[in-house]
Coordinates of C-alpha atoms in Angstrom, one line a residue:
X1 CA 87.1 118.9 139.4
X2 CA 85.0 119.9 136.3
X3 CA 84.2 118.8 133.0
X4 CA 86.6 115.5 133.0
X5 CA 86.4 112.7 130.7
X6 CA 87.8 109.1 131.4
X7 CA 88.2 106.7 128.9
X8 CA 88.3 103.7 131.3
X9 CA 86.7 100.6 133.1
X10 CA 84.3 102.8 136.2
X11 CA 85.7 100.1 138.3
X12 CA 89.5 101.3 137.8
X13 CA 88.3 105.2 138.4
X14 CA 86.3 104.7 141.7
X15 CA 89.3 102.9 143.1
X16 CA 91.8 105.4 142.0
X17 CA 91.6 108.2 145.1
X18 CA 94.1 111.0 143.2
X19 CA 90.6 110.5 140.0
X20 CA 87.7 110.6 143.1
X21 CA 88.3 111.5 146.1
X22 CA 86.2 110.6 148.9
X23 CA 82.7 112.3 149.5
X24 CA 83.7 114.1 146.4
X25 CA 80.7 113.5 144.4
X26 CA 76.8 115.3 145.0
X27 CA 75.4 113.0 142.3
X28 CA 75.8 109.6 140.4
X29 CA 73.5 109.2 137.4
X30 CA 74.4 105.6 135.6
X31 CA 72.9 103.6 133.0
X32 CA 74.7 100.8 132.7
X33 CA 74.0 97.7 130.1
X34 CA 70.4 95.9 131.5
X35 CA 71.5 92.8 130.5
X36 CA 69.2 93.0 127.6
X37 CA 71.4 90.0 125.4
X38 CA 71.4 92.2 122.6
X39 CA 74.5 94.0 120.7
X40 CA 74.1 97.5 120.1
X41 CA 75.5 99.7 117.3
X42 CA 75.9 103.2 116.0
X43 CA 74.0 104.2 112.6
X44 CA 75.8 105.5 110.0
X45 CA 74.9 107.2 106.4
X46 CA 76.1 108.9 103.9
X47 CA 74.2 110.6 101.0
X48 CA 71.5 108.1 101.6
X49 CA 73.9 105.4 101.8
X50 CA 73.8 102.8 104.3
X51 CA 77.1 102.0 106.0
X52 CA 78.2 99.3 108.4
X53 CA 77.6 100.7 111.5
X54 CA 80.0 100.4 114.9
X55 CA 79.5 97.9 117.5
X56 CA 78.8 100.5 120.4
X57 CA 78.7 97.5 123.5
X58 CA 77.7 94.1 123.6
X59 CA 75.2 94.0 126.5
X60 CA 75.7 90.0 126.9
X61 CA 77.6 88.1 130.0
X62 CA 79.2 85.0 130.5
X63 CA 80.0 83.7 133.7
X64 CA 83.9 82.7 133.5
X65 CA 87.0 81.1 136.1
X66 CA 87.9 84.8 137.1
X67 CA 84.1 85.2 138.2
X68 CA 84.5 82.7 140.8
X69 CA 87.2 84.2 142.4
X70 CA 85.6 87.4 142.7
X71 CA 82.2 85.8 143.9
X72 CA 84.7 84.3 146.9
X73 CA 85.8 87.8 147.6
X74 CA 82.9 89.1 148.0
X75 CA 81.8 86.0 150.1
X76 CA 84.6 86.4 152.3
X77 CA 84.3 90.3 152.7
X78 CA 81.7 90.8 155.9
X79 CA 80.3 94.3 154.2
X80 CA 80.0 92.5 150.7
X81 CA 78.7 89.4 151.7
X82 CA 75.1 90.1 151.1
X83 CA 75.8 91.3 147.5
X84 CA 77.7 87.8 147.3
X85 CA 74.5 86.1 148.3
X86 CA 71.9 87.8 145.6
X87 CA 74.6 86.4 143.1
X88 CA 74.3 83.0 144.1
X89 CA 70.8 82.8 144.4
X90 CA 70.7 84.2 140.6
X91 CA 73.2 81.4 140.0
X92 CA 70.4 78.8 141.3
X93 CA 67.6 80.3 140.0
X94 CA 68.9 80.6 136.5
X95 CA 69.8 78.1 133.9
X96 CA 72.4 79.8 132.3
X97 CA 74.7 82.3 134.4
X98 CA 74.5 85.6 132.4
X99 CA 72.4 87.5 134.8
X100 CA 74.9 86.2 137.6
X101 CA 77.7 87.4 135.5
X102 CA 76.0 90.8 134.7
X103 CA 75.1 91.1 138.7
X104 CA 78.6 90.7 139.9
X105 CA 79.7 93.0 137.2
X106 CA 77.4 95.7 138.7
X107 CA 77.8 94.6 142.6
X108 CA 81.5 95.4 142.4
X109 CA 81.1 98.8 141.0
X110 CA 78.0 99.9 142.7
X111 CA 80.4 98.8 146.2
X112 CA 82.8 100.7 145.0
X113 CA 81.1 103.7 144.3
X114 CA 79.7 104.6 147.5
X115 CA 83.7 105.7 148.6
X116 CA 83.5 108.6 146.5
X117 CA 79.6 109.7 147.1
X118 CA 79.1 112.7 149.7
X119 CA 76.6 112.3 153.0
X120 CA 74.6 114.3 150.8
X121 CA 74.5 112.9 147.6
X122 CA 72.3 110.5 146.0
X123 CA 72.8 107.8 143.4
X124 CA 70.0 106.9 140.7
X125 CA 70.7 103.8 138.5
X126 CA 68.5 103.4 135.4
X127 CA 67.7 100.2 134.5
X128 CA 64.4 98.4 132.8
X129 CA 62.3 95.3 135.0
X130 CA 65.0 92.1 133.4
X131 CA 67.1 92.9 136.7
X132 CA 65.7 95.5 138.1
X133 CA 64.5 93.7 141.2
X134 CA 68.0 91.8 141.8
X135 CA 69.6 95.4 141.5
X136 CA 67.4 97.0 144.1
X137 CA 68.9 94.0 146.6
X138 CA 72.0 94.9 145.7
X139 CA 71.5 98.3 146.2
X140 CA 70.0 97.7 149.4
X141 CA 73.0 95.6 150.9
X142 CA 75.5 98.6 150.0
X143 CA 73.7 102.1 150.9
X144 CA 71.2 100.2 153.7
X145 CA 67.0 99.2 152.8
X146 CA 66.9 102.6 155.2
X147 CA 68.4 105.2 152.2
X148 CA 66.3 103.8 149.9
X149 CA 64.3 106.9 148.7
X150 CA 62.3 106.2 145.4
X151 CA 61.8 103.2 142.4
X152 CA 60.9 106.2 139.9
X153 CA 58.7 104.7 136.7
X154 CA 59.3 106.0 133.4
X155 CA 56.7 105.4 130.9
X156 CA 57.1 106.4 127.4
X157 CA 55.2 105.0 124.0
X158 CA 57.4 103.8 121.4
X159 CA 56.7 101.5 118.3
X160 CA 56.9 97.8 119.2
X161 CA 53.7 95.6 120.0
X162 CA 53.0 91.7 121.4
X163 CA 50.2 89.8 121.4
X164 CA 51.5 87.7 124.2
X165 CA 51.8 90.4 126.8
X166 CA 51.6 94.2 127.2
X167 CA 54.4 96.0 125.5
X168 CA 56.9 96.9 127.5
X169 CA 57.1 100.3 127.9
X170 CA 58.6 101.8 131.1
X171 CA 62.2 102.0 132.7
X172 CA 63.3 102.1 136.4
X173 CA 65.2 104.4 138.4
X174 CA 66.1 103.0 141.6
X175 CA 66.8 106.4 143.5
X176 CA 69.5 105.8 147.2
X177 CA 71.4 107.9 149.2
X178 CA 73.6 107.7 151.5
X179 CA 72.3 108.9 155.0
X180 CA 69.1 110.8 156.2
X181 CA 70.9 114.5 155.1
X182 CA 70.5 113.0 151.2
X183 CA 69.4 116.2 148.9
X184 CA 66.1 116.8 147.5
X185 CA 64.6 119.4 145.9
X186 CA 60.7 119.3 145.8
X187 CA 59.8 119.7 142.3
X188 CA 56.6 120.5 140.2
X189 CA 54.4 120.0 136.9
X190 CA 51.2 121.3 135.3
X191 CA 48.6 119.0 135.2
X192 CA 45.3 119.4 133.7
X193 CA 42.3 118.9 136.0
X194 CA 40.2 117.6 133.1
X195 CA 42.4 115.0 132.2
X196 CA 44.4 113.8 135.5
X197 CA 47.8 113.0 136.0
X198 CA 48.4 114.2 132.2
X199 CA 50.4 116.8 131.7
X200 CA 50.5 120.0 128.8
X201 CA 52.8 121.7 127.1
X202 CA 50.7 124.6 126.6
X203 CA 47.2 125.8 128.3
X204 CA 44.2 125.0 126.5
X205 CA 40.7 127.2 126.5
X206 CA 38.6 126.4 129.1
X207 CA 40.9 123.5 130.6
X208 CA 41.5 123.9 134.4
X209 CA 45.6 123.5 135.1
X210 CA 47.5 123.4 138.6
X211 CA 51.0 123.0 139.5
X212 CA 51.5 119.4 141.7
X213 CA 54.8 118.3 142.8
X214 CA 56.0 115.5 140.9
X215 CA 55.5 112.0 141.5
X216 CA 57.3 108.9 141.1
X217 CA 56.2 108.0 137.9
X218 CA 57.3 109.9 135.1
X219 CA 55.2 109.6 132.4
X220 CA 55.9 113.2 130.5
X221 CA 58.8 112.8 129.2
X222 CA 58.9 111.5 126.0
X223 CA 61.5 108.5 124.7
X224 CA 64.1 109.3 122.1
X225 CA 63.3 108.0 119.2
X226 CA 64.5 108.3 115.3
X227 CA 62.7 111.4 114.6
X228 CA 63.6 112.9 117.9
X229 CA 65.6 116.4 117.4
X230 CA 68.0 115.5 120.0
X231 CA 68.9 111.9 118.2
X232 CA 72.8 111.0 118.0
X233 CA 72.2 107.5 116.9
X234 CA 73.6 106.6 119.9
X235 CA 71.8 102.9 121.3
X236 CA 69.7 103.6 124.4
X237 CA 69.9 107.0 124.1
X238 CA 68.2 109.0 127.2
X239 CA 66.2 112.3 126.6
X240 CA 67.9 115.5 127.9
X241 CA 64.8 115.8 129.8
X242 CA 65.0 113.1 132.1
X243 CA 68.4 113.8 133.4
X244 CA 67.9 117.6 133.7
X245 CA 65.1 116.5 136.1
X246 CA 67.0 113.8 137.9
X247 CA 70.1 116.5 139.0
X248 CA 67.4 119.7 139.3
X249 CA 65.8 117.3 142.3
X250 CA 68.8 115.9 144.0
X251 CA 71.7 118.6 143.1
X252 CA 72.0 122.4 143.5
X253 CA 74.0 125.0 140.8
X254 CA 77.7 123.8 141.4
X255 CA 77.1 120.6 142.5
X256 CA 79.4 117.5 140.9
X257 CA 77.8 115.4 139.2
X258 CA 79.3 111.6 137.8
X259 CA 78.0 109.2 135.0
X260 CA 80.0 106.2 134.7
X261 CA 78.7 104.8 132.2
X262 CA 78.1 108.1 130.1
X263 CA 77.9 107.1 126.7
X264 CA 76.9 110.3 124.2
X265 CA 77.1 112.1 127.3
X266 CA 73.5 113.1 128.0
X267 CA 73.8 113.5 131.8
X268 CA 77.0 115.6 131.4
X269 CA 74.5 118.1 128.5
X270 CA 72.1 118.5 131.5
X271 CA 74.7 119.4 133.7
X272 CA 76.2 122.1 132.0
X273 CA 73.0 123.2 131.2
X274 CA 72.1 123.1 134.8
X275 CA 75.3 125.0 136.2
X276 CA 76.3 121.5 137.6
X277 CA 80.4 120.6 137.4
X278 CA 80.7 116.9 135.9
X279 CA 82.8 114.3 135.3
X280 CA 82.1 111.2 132.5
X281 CA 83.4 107.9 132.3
X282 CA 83.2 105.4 129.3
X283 CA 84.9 102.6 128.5
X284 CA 84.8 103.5 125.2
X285 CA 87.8 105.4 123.5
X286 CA 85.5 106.8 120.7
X287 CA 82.7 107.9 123.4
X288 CA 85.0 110.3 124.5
X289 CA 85.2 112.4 121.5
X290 CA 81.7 111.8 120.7
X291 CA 80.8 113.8 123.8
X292 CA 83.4 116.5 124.3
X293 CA 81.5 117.2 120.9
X294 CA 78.8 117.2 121.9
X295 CA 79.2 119.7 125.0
X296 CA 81.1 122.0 122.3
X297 CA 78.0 121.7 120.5
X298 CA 75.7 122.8 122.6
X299 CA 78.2 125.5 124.5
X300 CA 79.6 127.6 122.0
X301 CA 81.6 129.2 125.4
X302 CA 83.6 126.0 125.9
X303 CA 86.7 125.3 123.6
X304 CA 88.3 121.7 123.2
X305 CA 90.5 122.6 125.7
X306 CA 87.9 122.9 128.8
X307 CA 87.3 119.5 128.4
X308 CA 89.7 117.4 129.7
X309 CA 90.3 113.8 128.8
X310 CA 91.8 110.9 129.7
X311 CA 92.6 107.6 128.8
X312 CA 93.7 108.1 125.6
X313 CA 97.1 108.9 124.1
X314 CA 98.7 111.9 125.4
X315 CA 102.2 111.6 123.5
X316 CA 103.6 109.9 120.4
X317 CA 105.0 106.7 122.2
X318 CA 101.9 105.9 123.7
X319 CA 99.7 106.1 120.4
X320 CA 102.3 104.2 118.6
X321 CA 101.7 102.1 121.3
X322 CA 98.5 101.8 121.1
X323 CA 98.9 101.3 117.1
X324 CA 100.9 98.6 118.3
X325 CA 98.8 96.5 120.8
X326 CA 95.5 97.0 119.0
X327 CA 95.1 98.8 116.3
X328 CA 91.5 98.8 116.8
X329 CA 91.0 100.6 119.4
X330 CA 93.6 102.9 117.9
X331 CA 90.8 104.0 115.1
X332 CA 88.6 104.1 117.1
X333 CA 90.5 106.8 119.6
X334 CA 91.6 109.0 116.6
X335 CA 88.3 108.7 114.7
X336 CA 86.3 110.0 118.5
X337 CA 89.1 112.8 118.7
X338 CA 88.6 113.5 115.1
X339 CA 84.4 114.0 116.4
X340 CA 83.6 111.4 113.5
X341 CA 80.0 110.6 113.8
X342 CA 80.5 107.1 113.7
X343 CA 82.9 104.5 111.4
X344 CA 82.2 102.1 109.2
X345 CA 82.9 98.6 109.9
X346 CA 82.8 97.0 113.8
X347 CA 86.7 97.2 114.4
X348 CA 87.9 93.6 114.5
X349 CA 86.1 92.2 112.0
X350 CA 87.5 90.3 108.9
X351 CA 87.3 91.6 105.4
X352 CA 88.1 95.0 104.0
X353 CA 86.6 98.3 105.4
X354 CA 85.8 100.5 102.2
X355 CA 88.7 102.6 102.5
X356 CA 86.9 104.4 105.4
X357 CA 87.4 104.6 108.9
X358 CA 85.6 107.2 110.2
X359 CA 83.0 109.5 108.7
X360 CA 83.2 113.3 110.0
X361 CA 79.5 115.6 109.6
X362 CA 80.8 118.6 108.0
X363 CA 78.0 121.7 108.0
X364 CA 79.1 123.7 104.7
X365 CA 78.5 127.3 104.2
X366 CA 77.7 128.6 101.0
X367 CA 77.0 131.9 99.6
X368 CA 73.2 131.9 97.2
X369 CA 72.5 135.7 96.1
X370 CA 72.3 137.5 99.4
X371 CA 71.5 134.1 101.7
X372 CA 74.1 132.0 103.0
X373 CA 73.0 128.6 102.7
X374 CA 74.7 125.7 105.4
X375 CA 74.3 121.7 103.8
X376 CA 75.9 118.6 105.3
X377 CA 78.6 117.1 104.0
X378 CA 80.5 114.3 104.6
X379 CA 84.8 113.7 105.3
X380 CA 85.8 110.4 105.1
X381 CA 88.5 109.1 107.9
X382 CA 91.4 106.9 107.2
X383 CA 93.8 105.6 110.1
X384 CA 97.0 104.3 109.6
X385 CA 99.1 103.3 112.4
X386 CA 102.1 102.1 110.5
X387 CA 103.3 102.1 107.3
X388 CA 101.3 104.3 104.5
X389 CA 101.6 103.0 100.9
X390 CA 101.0 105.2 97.8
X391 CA 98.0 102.8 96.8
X392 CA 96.8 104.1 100.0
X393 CA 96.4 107.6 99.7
X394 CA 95.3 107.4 96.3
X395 CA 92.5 104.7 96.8
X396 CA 91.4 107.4 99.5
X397 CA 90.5 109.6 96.6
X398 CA 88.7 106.7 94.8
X399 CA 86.7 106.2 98.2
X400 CA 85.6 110.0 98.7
X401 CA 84.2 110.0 95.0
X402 CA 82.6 107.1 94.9
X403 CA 80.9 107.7 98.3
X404 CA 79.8 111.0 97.5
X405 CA 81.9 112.8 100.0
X406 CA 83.7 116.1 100.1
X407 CA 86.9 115.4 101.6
X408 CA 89.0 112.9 102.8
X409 CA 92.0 112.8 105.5
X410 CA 94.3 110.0 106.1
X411 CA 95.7 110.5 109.4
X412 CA 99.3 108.5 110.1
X413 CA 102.4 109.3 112.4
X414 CA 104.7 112.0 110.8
X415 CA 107.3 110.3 109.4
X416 CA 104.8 108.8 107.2
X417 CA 103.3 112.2 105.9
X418 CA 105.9 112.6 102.8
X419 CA 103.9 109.6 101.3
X420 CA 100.9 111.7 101.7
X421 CA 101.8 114.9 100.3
X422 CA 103.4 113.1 97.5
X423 CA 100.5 110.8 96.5
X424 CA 97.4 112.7 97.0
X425 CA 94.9 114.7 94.8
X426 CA 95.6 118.2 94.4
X427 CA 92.0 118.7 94.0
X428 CA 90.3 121.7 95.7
X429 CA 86.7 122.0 97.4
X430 CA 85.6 125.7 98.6
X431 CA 82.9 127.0 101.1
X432 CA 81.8 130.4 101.1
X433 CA 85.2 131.7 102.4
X434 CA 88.0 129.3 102.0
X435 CA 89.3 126.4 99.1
X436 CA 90.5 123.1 100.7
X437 CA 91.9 119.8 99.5
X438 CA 90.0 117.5 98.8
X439 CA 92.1 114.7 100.2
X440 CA 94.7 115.8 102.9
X441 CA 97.3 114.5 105.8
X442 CA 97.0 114.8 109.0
X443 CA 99.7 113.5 111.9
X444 CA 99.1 112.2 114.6
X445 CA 101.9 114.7 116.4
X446 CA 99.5 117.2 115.5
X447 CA 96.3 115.1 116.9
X448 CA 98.2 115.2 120.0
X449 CA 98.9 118.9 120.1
X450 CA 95.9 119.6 119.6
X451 CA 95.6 121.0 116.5
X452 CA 92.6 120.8 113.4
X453 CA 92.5 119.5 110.3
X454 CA 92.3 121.9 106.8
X455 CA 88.3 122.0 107.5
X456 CA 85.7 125.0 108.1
X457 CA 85.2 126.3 111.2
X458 CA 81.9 124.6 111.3
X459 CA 83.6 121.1 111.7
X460 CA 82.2 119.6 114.9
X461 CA 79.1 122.3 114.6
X462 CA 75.4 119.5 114.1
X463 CA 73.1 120.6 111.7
X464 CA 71.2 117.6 111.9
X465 CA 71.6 117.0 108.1
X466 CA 69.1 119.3 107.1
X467 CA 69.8 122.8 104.8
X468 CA 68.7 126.2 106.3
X469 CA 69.5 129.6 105.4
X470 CA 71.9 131.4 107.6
X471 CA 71.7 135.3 107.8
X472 CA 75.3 136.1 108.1
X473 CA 77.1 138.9 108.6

């Protein structure tokens, strides 16, 4: 098992043997919602333009009638019964029931986890001081107060200030494993004696430096932040940092390591960077493309095909049933397996979306005198799941000029591609190699088969929006 993406609910793959077997798994790194009441979104611009961004999760909870009849399973369960009880002491203690609804949420999966965790393996959930202490309860009454191994303390300085208490600026990683043969590699850092328990990048004259192992509070790493290099514009985003020293201490090189709530897929980065296997699960149909773009990114020996997913489509009848039931969540799985970098509207809402679905980074190469120079652009997505009308296709080329983007595709089931070829602009765009139209078709047949759009071969590649000069041969 390697390199496996799940487009799912966790809860449905850690009950699933054939997806995890048992004591398959060295490590479980998750950072799940904190129950922060707050909606959380993916940025999106083009040429300086602001677009409506997509809702990423909504990290709210509402106690409903199906929660009861969990809470009474749980009760009635003799191993679960503990977790039942921190659940309805929240329920006393607080006047509405979100953070009972968000602790039952996280009691089930956290239960069901431990099936699929080996006698050696270790599980660190990240979560901030709202709900941190009720989770360490939890946590207690399914791996045992005894495999309890660290609260680590992350401290980081970001912008935000109050006069009415001390910013808040740490996170928590509640660190358990699973019996007294749990994993753990000693692991170090430079401090400087002339300023302790800070660390350096580099030495300084006349400083005195020494190598300590690390402690539990981790205050080196710095936070992700809008300026950071390694920025998505993915919400809570963690630094690649933190996670390559979460599995460096409690995995070895091809160890398997699972996020379950993996979001732009930082813990699976550090893995492959780390020589770890992995597997990701999201609930999120357009996380899934995100990431596997991300891994390609960053691994130029990986292909599209070395990452395997699941979850979404894998023939015509089930994305035109998908189309069907919600069609949704049907741009949002074509426009994360097209590796758009976000889309423009929070799917479900009233009122038009712009003509744009999706909106695809596109690196451009072009040739200037002897340099080759690569500059963003931008491809707009359109999704059609039914019907395509000419006014379609040609408001697509109204929507590419007047956002200032290079190309457009509409993307629609075969038997709807006639309309397409028929309707669109014969205009041509070029790189330094190639001319391509400026507003294309693209099937869904083909999506599935795994083929590309017209586009460069730099489509997927992150430039980060800035313009270098490439020295190529």
């Amino acid at each position: 098992m390697n390199r496996i993406l799940y487009a799912a609910d966790c809860l449905d793959v850690f009950n699933d043997p054939d997806k995890l077997p048992d004591a398959s798994v060295d490590l479980i790194y998750l950072d799940p919602p904190f129950n922060s009441s707050s909606r959380y979104s993916l940025p999106l611009k083009i040429r300086g333009r602001s677009l409506k961004p997509v809702e990423a999760f909504v990290d709210a909870w509402r106690w409903s009638a199906g929660d009861d009849v969990r809470l009474r399973a749980l009760e009635q369960n003799r191993q679960t019964r503990p977790l039942a009880s921190v659940i309805m002491f929240a329920l006393q203690v607080e006047r509405s029931s979100s953070l009972a609804a968000y602790l039952l949420n996280m009691a089930t999966r956290l239960h069901a986890m431990k099936r699929v965790l080996k006698e050696t393996g270790s599980v660190y959930l990240h979560c901030d001081p709202t709900a941190s202490h009720y989770l360490k309860l939890l946590l207690d009454g399914i791996f045992g107060p005894e495999n309890f191994r660290n609260e680590i303390v992350w401290g980081y300085r970001t912008g935000g200030l109050s006069k009415k208490r001390f910013p808040r600026k740490h996170d928590v990683l509640l660190c358990y494993g699973i019996s007294s043969a749990t994993k753990h590699n000693p692991l170090t850092e430079r401090i400087c004696y002339d300023k302790p328990f800070f660390t350096t990048e580099q030495d300084e004259a006349g400083r005195h430096f020494a190598d300590v192992y690390v402690r539990d509070v981790w205050d080196d790493i710095k936070a992700v932040i809008n300026v950071s290099n390694e920025r998505l514009g993915y919400p809570t985003q963690k630094p690649l940092a933190l996670l390559e020293r979460v599995i460096q201490a409690s995995t070895d090189e091809g160890d398997l390591v699972l996020d379950p709530f993996c979001g732009c897929g930082t813990t699976l980065h550090a893995a492959e960077k780390q020589g770890r296997k992995w597997i990701g699960i999201d609930i999120s149909k357009f996380s899934t493309g995100l990431v596997r773009r991300r891994v390609i990114d960053n691994f130029r020996y990986l292909n599209r095909d070395d990452i395997f997913i699941h979850g979404t489509p894998e023939s015509v009848a089930e994305a035109r049933a998908l189309a069907q039931e919600d069609k949704f969540e049907f741009e949002k799985w074509v426009c994360g397996a097209l590796e758009a970098s976000g889309m423009y509207k929070n799917p479900g809402d009233k009122g038009a979306d712009g003509g744009v679905d999706g909106v695809v980074e596109l690196p451009v190469i072009r040739q200037s005198g002897s340099k080759f120079i690569s500059e963003t652009e931008y491809v707009i997505i359109q999704v059609k799941g039914g019907q395509v009308a000419p006014d379609a296709v040609k408001a697509l080329s109204e929507t590419v000029r007047r956002l200032g983007a290079i190309a457009g595709i509409l993307v629609c089931f075969a038997d709807q591609m006639s309309t397409v070829e028929n309707q669109r602009s014969q205009d041509l765009w070029s790189d330094a190699y190639k001319q391509y139209p400026v507003i294309q078709g693209f099937s869904i047949e083909d999506l599935i088969s795994g083929e590309r759009p017209n586009l460069p071969p730099t489509w997927g590649l992150r430039h980060g929006g800035k313009t270098s000069a490439l020295d190529l041969p």
